[in-house]
PDB file of C-alpha atoms in Angstrom:
ATOM      1  CA  GLY A  81       5.575 -11.634  18.872  1.00 58.00           C
ATOM      2  CA  ASN A  82       5.209 -13.409  15.539  1.00 51.00           C
ATOM      3  CA  PHE A  83       2.584 -10.974  14.213  1.00 49.00           C
ATOM      4  CA  LYS A  84       4.783  -7.974  15.026  1.00 54.00           C
ATOM      5  CA  ARG A  85       7.684  -9.505  13.089  1.00 54.00           C
ATOM      6  CA  GLN A  86       5.397 -10.186  10.128  1.00 52.00           C
ATOM      7  CA  ARG A  87       4.092  -6.615  10.124  1.00 54.00           C
ATOM      8  CA  LEU A  88       7.624  -5.181  10.270  1.00 60.00           C
ATOM      9  CA  GLN A  89       8.667  -7.362   7.336  1.00 57.00           C
ATOM     10  CA  VAL A  90       5.710  -6.249   5.228  1.00 57.00           C
ATOM     11  CA  LEU A  91       6.318  -2.615   6.196  1.00 60.00           C
ATOM     12  CA  LYS A  92       9.946  -2.942   5.083  1.00 62.00           C
ATOM     13  CA  GLU A  93       8.848  -4.299   1.685  1.00 60.00           C
ATOM     14  CA  TRP A  94       6.155  -1.594   1.331  1.00 52.00           C
ATOM     15  CA  ARG A  95       8.557   1.256   2.122  1.00 62.00           C
ATOM     16  CA  ALA A  96      11.113  -0.110  -0.328  1.00 61.00           C
ATOM     17  CA  THR A  97       8.449  -0.232  -3.044  1.00 57.00           C
ATOM     18  CA  LYS A  98       7.230   3.273  -2.189  1.00 55.00           C
ATOM     19  CA  ALA A  99      10.767   4.706  -2.322  1.00 57.00           C
ATOM     20  CA  GLY A 100      11.869   2.723  -5.364  1.00 53.00           C
ATOM     21  CA  GLY A 101       9.465   3.999  -7.961  1.00 47.00           C
ATOM     22  CA  LEU A 102       5.882   5.169  -7.971  1.00 42.00           C
ATOM     23  CA  PRO A 103       3.462   4.621 -10.852  1.00 39.00           C
ATOM     24  CA  LYS A 104       3.881   7.022 -13.769  1.00 41.00           C
ATOM     25  CA  PRO A 105       1.402   9.887 -13.318  1.00 38.00           C
ATOM     26  CA  LEU A 106      -1.307  10.740 -15.807  1.00 36.00           C
ATOM     27  CA  PRO A 107      -1.487  14.218 -17.343  1.00 35.00           C
ATOM     28  CA  ALA A 108      -2.668  16.796 -14.824  1.00 34.00           C
ATOM     29  CA  VAL A 109      -6.230  16.243 -13.687  1.00 32.00           C
ATOM     30  CA  ALA A 110      -8.311  19.342 -13.098  1.00 33.00           C
ATOM     31  CA  ALA A 111      -9.922  19.263  -9.669  1.00 32.00           C
ATOM     32  CA  PRO A 112     -12.322  21.955  -8.454  1.00 31.00           C
ATOM     33  CA  SER A 113     -11.784  23.371  -5.009  1.00 34.00           C
ATOM     34  CA  PRO A 114     -13.814  21.596  -2.295  1.00 36.00           C
ATOM     35  CA  PRO A 115     -16.329  23.461  -0.164  1.00 36.00           C
ATOM     36  CA  ALA A 116     -15.023  24.304   3.286  1.00 40.00           C
ATOM     37  CA  GLY A 117     -15.207  21.375   5.677  1.00 44.00           C
ATOM     38  CA  ALA A 118     -16.518  18.873   3.132  1.00 42.00           C
ATOM     39  CA  PRO A 119     -15.020  16.375   0.675  1.00 43.00           C
ATOM     40  CA  PRO A 120     -14.252  18.015  -2.710  1.00 39.00           C
ATOM     41  CA  ASP A 121     -16.110  17.594  -5.995  1.00 37.00           C
ATOM     42  CA  LEU A 122     -19.442  16.637  -4.443  1.00 36.00           C
ATOM     43  CA  VAL A 123     -22.330  18.946  -3.656  1.00 35.00           C
ATOM     44  CA  MET A 124     -23.594  19.034  -0.078  1.00 35.00           C
ATOM     45  CA  GLN A 125     -27.273  18.184  -0.227  1.00 39.00           C
ATOM     46  CA  GLN A 126     -29.869  19.133   2.391  1.00 38.00           C
ATOM     47  CA  LEU A 127     -32.443  16.351   2.348  1.00 42.00           C
ATOM     48  CA  PRO A 128     -36.098  17.434   2.394  1.00 37.00           C
ATOM     49  CA  GLY A 129     -37.263  18.235   5.891  1.00 36.00           C
ATOM     50  CA  ALA A 130     -33.863  17.621   7.446  1.00 40.00           C
ATOM     51  CA  ALA A 131     -32.418  19.900  10.061  1.00 38.00           C
ATOM     52  CA  ALA A 132     -28.637  20.055  10.451  1.00 37.00           C
ATOM     53  CA  GLY A 133     -27.520  17.460  12.955  1.00 40.00           C
ATOM     54  CA  ASN A 134     -30.824  15.577  12.794  1.00 44.00           C
ATOM     55  CA  VAL A 135     -30.663  12.555  10.511  1.00 41.00           C
ATOM     56  CA  ALA A 136     -34.069  11.184  11.436  1.00 42.00           C
ATOM     57  CA  ALA A 137     -35.777  14.347  10.237  1.00 37.00           C
ATOM     58  CA  GLY A 138     -34.611  13.793   6.653  1.00 40.00           C
ATOM     59  CA  GLU A 139     -36.751  11.972   4.119  1.00 42.00           C
ATOM     60  CA  PRO A 140     -34.755   9.055   2.648  1.00 44.00           C
ATOM     61  CA  ARG A 141     -34.441   8.954  -1.091  1.00 45.00           C
ATOM     62  CA  PRO A 142     -34.869   5.471  -2.574  1.00 45.00           C
ATOM     63  CA  CYS A 143     -31.614   3.918  -3.814  1.00 43.00           C
ATOM     64  CA  SER A 144     -33.300   2.237  -6.727  1.00 43.00           C
ATOM     65  CA  LYS A 145     -36.702   1.390  -8.130  1.00 48.00           C
ATOM     66  CA  SER A 146     -35.257  -1.727  -9.753  1.00 52.00           C
ATOM     67  CA  PRO A 147     -36.256  -5.264  -8.725  1.00 57.00           C
ATOM     68  CA  PRO A 148     -34.268  -6.837  -5.838  1.00 62.00           C
ATOM     69  CA  LYS A 149     -30.671  -7.457  -6.874  1.00 71.00           C
ATOM     70  CA  ALA A 150     -29.400 -10.993  -7.433  1.00 74.00           C
ATOM     71  CA  LEU A 151     -27.122 -12.505  -4.816  1.00 82.00           C
ATOM     72  CA  ALA A 152     -23.566 -11.297  -5.429  1.00 89.00           C
ATOM     73  CA  THR A 153     -20.902 -13.809  -6.423  1.00 94.00           C
ATOM     74  CA  LEU A 154     -17.921 -13.960  -4.069  1.00 98.00           C
ATOM     75  CA  GLU A 155     -14.612 -14.595  -5.807  1.00 98.00           C
ATOM     76  CA  TRP A 156     -12.202 -16.009  -3.225  1.00 98.00           C
ATOM     77  CA  PHE A 157      -8.443 -15.535  -2.994  1.00 97.00           C
ATOM     78  CA  SER A 158      -7.485 -18.323  -0.642  1.00 95.00           C
ATOM     79  CA  GLY A 159      -4.528 -19.340   1.492  1.00 91.00           C
ATOM     80  CA  PRO A 160      -3.693 -22.220   3.825  1.00 93.00           C
ATOM     81  CA  LYS A 161      -4.879 -20.186   6.814  1.00 94.00           C
ATOM     82  CA  SER A 162      -8.483 -19.014   6.772  1.00 96.00           C
ATOM     83  CA  TYR A 163      -7.725 -15.480   7.957  1.00 96.00           C
ATOM     84  CA  ARG A 164      -5.578 -14.929   4.863  1.00 96.00           C
ATOM     85  CA  ASN A 165      -8.551 -15.531   2.580  1.00 97.00           C
ATOM     86  CA  PHE A 166     -10.263 -12.499   1.087  1.00 98.00           C
ATOM     87  CA  ALA A 167     -13.140 -12.160  -1.353  1.00 98.00           C
ATOM     88  CA  LEU A 168     -14.153  -9.844  -4.177  1.00 98.00           C
ATOM     89  CA  ALA A 169     -17.753  -9.060  -5.093  1.00 98.00           C
ATOM     90  CA  ARG A 170     -17.307  -7.517  -8.531  1.00 98.00           C
ATOM     91  CA  GLY A 171     -19.798  -4.819  -9.484  1.00 97.00           C
ATOM     92  CA  PHE A 172     -21.615  -5.175  -6.176  1.00 98.00           C
ATOM     93  CA  LEU A 173     -22.549  -1.488  -6.024  1.00 98.00           C
ATOM     94  CA  SER A 174     -24.627  -0.017  -8.852  1.00 98.00           C
ATOM     95  CA  ARG A 175     -24.392   3.593  -9.976  1.00 97.00           C
ATOM     96  CA  GLU A 176     -27.523   4.323  -7.918  1.00 98.00           C
ATOM     97  CA  ASP A 177     -25.928   2.687  -4.861  1.00 98.00           C
ATOM     98  CA  ILE A 178     -22.811   4.812  -5.269  1.00 98.00           C
ATOM     99  CA  GLU A 179     -24.855   8.006  -5.600  1.00 98.00           C
ATOM    100  CA  ALA A 180     -26.772   7.050  -2.444  1.00 98.00           C
ATOM    101  CA  ILE A 181     -23.507   6.549  -0.533  1.00 98.00           C
ATOM    102  CA  HIS A 182     -22.230   9.954  -1.685  1.00 98.00           C
ATOM    103  CA  ALA A 183     -25.506  11.560  -0.609  1.00 98.00           C
ATOM    104  CA  ALA A 184     -25.508   9.914   2.832  1.00 98.00           C
ATOM    105  CA  ALA A 185     -21.860  10.852   3.414  1.00 98.00           C
ATOM    106  CA  HIS A 186     -22.666  14.472   2.576  1.00 97.00           C
ATOM    107  CA  HIS A 187     -25.663  14.825   4.874  1.00 97.00           C
ATOM    108  CA  PRO A 188     -25.203  17.985   6.990  1.00 96.00           C
ATOM    109  CA  SER A 189     -24.958  15.915  10.169  1.00 97.00           C
ATOM    110  CA  VAL A 190     -21.837  14.043   8.987  1.00 97.00           C
ATOM    111  CA  THR A 191     -18.520  15.243  10.415  1.00 94.00           C
ATOM    112  CA  GLU A 192     -14.906  14.514   9.609  1.00 96.00           C
ATOM    113  CA  ILE A 193     -13.006  12.297  12.047  1.00 93.00           C
ATOM    114  CA  ASN A 194      -9.374  11.586  12.865  1.00 87.00           C
ATOM    115  CA  ASP A 195      -9.244   8.380  14.890  1.00 76.00           C
ATOM    116  CA  ARG A 196      -6.236   6.637  13.311  1.00 72.00           C
ATOM    117  CA  LYS A 197      -3.563   5.318  15.663  1.00 69.00           C
ATOM    118  CA  GLY A 198      -0.584   7.592  16.188  1.00 71.00           C
ATOM    119  CA  TYR A 199       1.891   5.052  14.831  1.00 81.00           C
ATOM    120  CA  LEU A 200      -0.008   4.530  11.552  1.00 87.00           C
ATOM    121  CA  ALA A 201       1.305   6.498   8.566  1.00 90.00           C
ATOM    122  CA  PHE A 202      -1.432   7.652   6.187  1.00 92.00           C
ATOM    123  CA  LYS A 203      -2.463  10.550   3.989  1.00 93.00           C
ATOM    124  CA  HIS A 204      -6.221  10.792   3.487  1.00 95.00           C
ATOM    125  CA  ARG A 205      -9.418  12.269   4.974  1.00 95.00           C
ATOM    126  CA  VAL A 206     -12.249  10.331   6.650  1.00 96.00           C
ATOM    127  CA  TRP A 207     -15.945  10.933   7.431  1.00 97.00           C
ATOM    128  CA  ARG A 208     -18.061   8.566   9.597  1.00 97.00           C
ATOM    129  CA  PHE A 209     -21.709   8.086   8.552  1.00 97.00           C
ATOM    130  CA  GLU A 210     -23.145   4.735   9.677  1.00 97.00           C
ATOM    131  CA  ALA A 211     -26.235   6.344  11.243  1.00 97.00           C
ATOM    132  CA  GLN A 212     -26.957   8.413   8.153  1.00 97.00           C
ATOM    133  CA  LEU A 213     -26.633   5.466   5.750  1.00 98.00           C
ATOM    134  CA  ARG A 214     -28.804   3.242   7.928  1.00 97.00           C
ATOM    135  CA  VAL A 215     -31.603   5.804   8.278  1.00 97.00           C
ATOM    136  CA  LEU A 216     -31.584   7.227   4.759  1.00 97.00           C
ATOM    137  CA  TYR A 217     -30.884   4.070   2.739  1.00 98.00           C
ATOM    138  CA  PRO A 218     -31.811   1.060   4.897  1.00 97.00           C
ATOM    139  CA  SER A 219     -32.013  -1.460   2.045  1.00 97.00           C
ATOM    140  CA  LEU A 220     -28.486  -0.617   0.871  1.00 98.00           C
ATOM    141  CA  TYR A 221     -27.213  -0.713   4.452  1.00 98.00           C
ATOM    142  CA  THR A 222     -28.735  -4.187   4.862  1.00 97.00           C
ATOM    143  CA  ARG A 223     -27.280  -5.467   1.566  1.00 98.00           C
ATOM    144  CA  LEU A 224     -23.788  -4.400   2.586  1.00 98.00           C
ATOM    145  CA  TYR A 225     -24.077  -6.111   5.967  1.00 97.00           C
ATOM    146  CA  GLU A 226     -25.497  -9.268   4.391  1.00 97.00           C
ATOM    147  CA  LEU A 227     -22.560  -9.477   1.969  1.00 98.00           C
ATOM    148  CA  MET A 228     -20.108  -9.287   4.862  1.00 97.00           C
ATOM    149  CA  ALA A 229     -22.055 -11.847   6.880  1.00 96.00           C
ATOM    150  CA  ARG A 230     -22.187 -14.257   3.925  1.00 97.00           C
ATOM    151  CA  ALA A 231     -18.429 -14.027   3.422  1.00 97.00           C
ATOM    152  CA  ASP A 232     -17.945 -14.739   7.109  1.00 97.00           C
ATOM    153  CA  VAL A 233     -20.214 -17.792   7.000  1.00 95.00           C
ATOM    154  CA  GLU A 234     -18.388 -19.181   3.953  1.00 96.00           C
ATOM    155  CA  LYS A 235     -14.829 -18.884   5.302  1.00 96.00           C
ATOM    156  CA  TRP A 236     -14.298 -17.536   8.818  1.00 96.00           C
ATOM    157  CA  LYS A 237     -17.361 -18.016  11.043  1.00 93.00           C
ATOM    158  CA  ARG A 238     -16.319 -15.230  13.403  1.00 91.00           C
ATOM    159  CA  LEU A 239     -19.584 -13.291  13.633  1.00 91.00           C
ATOM    160  CA  PHE A 240     -21.938 -16.005  14.828  1.00 81.00           C
ATOM    161  CA  LYS A 241     -19.830 -18.328  16.983  1.00 71.00           C
ATOM    162  CA  LYS A 242     -21.891 -19.527  19.948  1.00 65.00           C
ATOM    163  CA  SER A 243     -18.795 -19.641  22.126  1.00 58.00           C
ATOM    164  CA  ARG A 244     -18.054 -15.940  21.707  1.00 58.00           C
ATOM    165  CA  LYS A 245     -18.566 -13.866  24.852  1.00 61.00           C
ATOM    166  CA  LYS A 246     -19.193 -10.764  22.769  1.00 60.00           C
ATOM    167  CA  LYS A 247     -21.732 -11.760  20.141  1.00 68.00           C
ATOM    168  CA  ARG A 248     -22.542  -8.255  18.963  1.00 84.00           C
ATOM    169  CA  VAL A 249     -20.615  -6.313  16.363  1.00 89.00           C
ATOM    170  CA  TYR A 250     -20.971  -2.622  15.669  1.00 93.00           C
ATOM    171  CA  PRO A 251     -20.652  -1.295  12.103  1.00 95.00           C
ATOM    172  CA  GLU A 252     -18.254   1.599  11.631  1.00 96.00           C
ATOM    173  CA  ILE A 253     -18.870   3.073   8.188  1.00 98.00           C
ATOM    174  CA  GLU A 254     -16.374   5.501   6.683  1.00 97.00           C
ATOM    175  CA  TYR A 255     -16.161   7.629   3.552  1.00 98.00           C
ATOM    176  CA  ILE A 256     -12.442   7.936   2.764  1.00 97.00           C
ATOM    177  CA  VAL A 257     -10.921  10.364   0.254  1.00 97.00           C
ATOM    178  CA  TYR A 258      -7.391  10.175  -1.161  1.00 97.00           C
ATOM    179  CA  ASP A 259      -7.024  13.504  -3.011  1.00 98.00           C
ATOM    180  CA  VAL A 260      -3.540  14.279  -4.331  1.00 97.00           C
ATOM    181  CA  ALA A 261      -4.390  17.837  -5.432  1.00 97.00           C
ATOM    182  CA  GLU A 262      -5.821  18.677  -2.025  1.00 96.00           C
ATOM    183  CA  MET A 263      -2.998  17.070  -0.037  1.00 96.00           C
ATOM    184  CA  GLY A 264      -0.254  18.359  -2.339  1.00 97.00           C
ATOM    185  CA  GLU A 265       1.513  14.992  -2.332  1.00 96.00           C
ATOM    186  CA  PRO A 266       0.822  11.270  -2.922  1.00 96.00           C
ATOM    187  CA  CYS A 267      -1.869   9.776  -0.680  1.00 96.00           C
ATOM    188  CA  PHE A 268      -1.546   6.376   0.975  1.00 95.00           C
ATOM    189  CA  ILE A 269      -2.000   4.194   4.024  1.00 94.00           C
ATOM    190  CA  GLU A 270       0.752   1.861   5.173  1.00 94.00           C
ATOM    191  CA  PRO A 271       0.327  -1.877   6.002  1.00 93.00           C
ATOM    192  CA  HIS A 272      -1.946  -2.297   9.000  1.00 94.00           C
ATOM    193  CA  VAL A 273      -4.789  -4.281  10.525  1.00 94.00           C
ATOM    194  CA  ASP A 274      -8.161  -2.905  11.640  1.00 93.00           C
ATOM    195  CA  ASN A 275      -8.333  -3.152  15.426  1.00 87.00           C
ATOM    196  CA  LYS A 276     -11.186  -5.401  16.617  1.00 90.00           C
ATOM    197  CA  SER A 277     -12.774  -5.572  13.153  1.00 95.00           C
ATOM    198  CA  ALA A 278     -14.046  -9.121  12.739  1.00 96.00           C
ATOM    199  CA  VAL A 279     -14.857  -8.431   9.082  1.00 98.00           C
ATOM    200  CA  THR A 280     -13.963  -5.421   6.921  1.00 98.00           C
ATOM    201  CA  LEU A 281     -15.405  -4.325   3.565  1.00 98.00           C
ATOM    202  CA  VAL A 282     -13.780  -1.860   1.173  1.00 98.00           C
ATOM    203  CA  ALA A 283     -15.629  -0.709  -1.972  1.00 98.00           C
ATOM    204  CA  LEU A 284     -14.355   1.603  -4.689  1.00 98.00           C
ATOM    205  CA  LEU A 285     -16.655   4.563  -5.386  1.00 98.00           C
ATOM    206  CA  SER A 286     -14.463   6.350  -7.934  1.00 98.00           C
ATOM    207  CA  ASP A 287     -13.903   5.550 -11.585  1.00 98.00           C
ATOM    208  CA  PRO A 288     -10.366   4.032 -11.817  1.00 98.00           C
ATOM    209  CA  HIS A 289      -9.569   6.431 -14.669  1.00 98.00           C
ATOM    210  CA  GLU A 290      -9.794   9.311 -12.184  1.00 98.00           C
ATOM    211  CA  PHE A 291      -6.595   8.397 -10.318  1.00 98.00           C
ATOM    212  CA  VAL A 292      -3.213   6.651 -10.621  1.00 98.00           C
ATOM    213  CA  GLY A 293      -2.090   4.040  -8.090  1.00 97.00           C
ATOM    214  CA  GLY A 294      -4.384   3.034  -5.222  1.00 97.00           C
ATOM    215  CA  GLY A 295      -4.154  -0.726  -5.717  1.00 97.00           C
ATOM    216  CA  ASN A 296      -5.484  -2.791  -2.795  1.00 97.00           C
ATOM    217  CA  CYS A 297      -2.752  -4.969  -1.314  1.00 97.00           C
ATOM    218  CA  PHE A 298      -3.016  -7.915   1.066  1.00 97.00           C
ATOM    219  CA  ARG A 299      -0.446 -10.042   2.811  1.00 95.00           C
ATOM    220  CA  ARG A 300       0.757 -13.025   0.782  1.00 94.00           C
ATOM    221  CA  ALA A 301      -1.237 -16.248   0.974  1.00 94.00           C
ATOM    222  CA  GLU A 302       1.823 -18.199   2.151  1.00 92.00           C
ATOM    223  CA  GLY A 303       5.607 -18.092   2.133  1.00 88.00           C
ATOM    224  CA  LYS A 304       7.938 -15.386   3.375  1.00 85.00           C
ATOM    225  CA  GLU A 305       7.945 -12.761   0.634  1.00 85.00           C
ATOM    226  CA  GLY A 306       5.589 -10.841  -1.617  1.00 91.00           C
ATOM    227  CA  HIS A 307       1.962  -9.829  -1.381  1.00 95.00           C
ATOM    228  CA  ARG A 308      -1.286  -9.995  -3.351  1.00 97.00           C
ATOM    229  CA  GLN A 309      -2.636  -6.948  -5.175  1.00 97.00           C
ATOM    230  CA  VAL A 310      -6.041  -6.330  -6.740  1.00 97.00           C
ATOM    231  CA  ASN A 311      -7.121  -3.249  -8.655  1.00 97.00           C
ATOM    232  CA  LEU A 312     -10.783  -2.654  -7.907  1.00 98.00           C
ATOM    233  CA  GLN A 313     -13.168  -1.341 -10.522  1.00 98.00           C
ATOM    234  CA  GLN A 314     -15.916   1.126  -9.626  1.00 98.00           C
ATOM    235  CA  GLY A 315     -18.538  -0.684  -7.534  1.00 98.00           C
ATOM    236  CA  ASP A 316     -16.286  -3.643  -6.643  1.00 98.00           C
ATOM    237  CA  ALA A 317     -16.133  -4.641  -2.972  1.00 98.00           C
ATOM    238  CA  ALA A 318     -13.387  -6.555  -1.150  1.00 98.00           C
ATOM    239  CA  VAL A 319     -14.231  -8.404   2.085  1.00 98.00           C
ATOM    240  CA  PHE A 320     -11.591  -9.702   4.504  1.00 98.00           C
ATOM    241  CA  ARG A 321     -10.637 -10.332   8.132  1.00 97.00           C
ATOM    242  CA  GLY A 322      -9.700  -6.772   9.003  1.00 96.00           C
ATOM    243  CA  GLU A 323      -8.228  -7.471  12.432  1.00 96.00           C
ATOM    244  CA  LYS A 324      -5.993 -10.305  11.178  1.00 96.00           C
ATOM    245  CA  LEU A 325      -5.012  -9.761   7.539  1.00 96.00           C
ATOM    246  CA  LEU A 326      -2.421  -7.064   6.857  1.00 96.00           C
ATOM    247  CA  HIS A 327      -3.607  -4.739   4.108  1.00 96.00           C
ATOM    248  CA  TRP A 328      -2.697  -1.404   2.523  1.00 96.00           C
ATOM    249  CA  ILE A 329      -2.862   0.488  -0.782  1.00 96.00           C
ATOM    250  CA  THR A 330      -0.194   1.489  -3.256  1.00 96.00           C
ATOM    251  CA  PRO A 331       0.300   5.281  -3.201  1.00 96.00           C
ATOM    252  CA  VAL A 332      -2.228   7.370  -5.118  1.00 97.00           C
ATOM    253  CA  THR A 333       0.079   9.625  -7.152  1.00 97.00           C
ATOM    254  CA  GLU A 334      -2.443  11.481  -9.296  1.00 98.00           C
ATOM    255  CA  GLY A 335      -6.136  12.333  -9.087  1.00 98.00           C
ATOM    256  CA  ARG A 336      -8.713  11.496  -6.472  1.00 98.00           C
ATOM    257  CA  ARG A 337      -9.757   8.089  -5.095  1.00 98.00           C
ATOM    258  CA  VAL A 338     -12.861   7.660  -2.899  1.00 98.00           C
ATOM    259  CA  ILE A 339     -13.820   4.467  -1.072  1.00 98.00           C
ATOM    260  CA  LEU A 340     -16.470   3.139   1.275  1.00 98.00           C
ATOM    261  CA  GLN A 341     -15.087   1.218   4.237  1.00 98.00           C
ATOM    262  CA  ILE A 342     -17.116  -0.784   6.761  1.00 98.00           C
ATOM    263  CA  GLU A 343     -15.682  -2.465   9.842  1.00 97.00           C
ATOM    264  CA  LEU A 344     -17.787  -4.831  11.929  1.00 96.00           C
ATOM    265  CA  SER A 345     -16.160  -3.931  15.214  1.00 93.00           C
ATOM    266  CA  ARG A 346     -16.344  -5.787  18.517  1.00 86.00           C
ATOM    267  CA  VAL A 347     -15.546  -2.603  20.458  1.00 78.00           C
TER     268      VAL A 347
END
């Protein structure tokens, strides 16, 4: 149908860009070898009192002792159709928030997954940890959900429609690593949509100086050619209609890029 034609067109443009010339790499970045079965560069931490495989047994560490954070500003990139709108919350995650996300993703109970569709081309590794983040850092978990819900209320109104038969959504929280040294080649994900994700959030956990490439791309606002690209800074979050808006990243050609991704799934 129409969506399939649109996706094929964007894929054609993306592949031409990928083949035509990748960003100039930085000088070699030293990367220590990762521990077996875990994302590299971060230390696996056993939380006090926690038994492997038992999140509830761990004592949560507070994300921050600071006063409650001010409401984040949503910067909108709009189009004539609401599903093509996406928002940026710049600096939404503090350094303490980012450290908490790393810690939750490295809890001993977290395991690597491989649930991408067979037709989707990508080069990265993924760990699911929604239960761990919710139990260990509930205030951060709530803030992330509230940001997504506020974006939905402002532009899409997909989460709380009274007419919806399925009124519940289920958060799927992923820790995604694009590591060129580990993979031995550029890392990427091609243009795609997130199946059944009413709202998706992507936040950059790495310092942008640690990698080359990795720009977040979204389908054009209107017209027949081109796309929109934003280069997130550490702690920035992008919120969009995952199941409707085509999105991808430019290839990561050097270094290591780590993101948090949350999908509010109807499945």
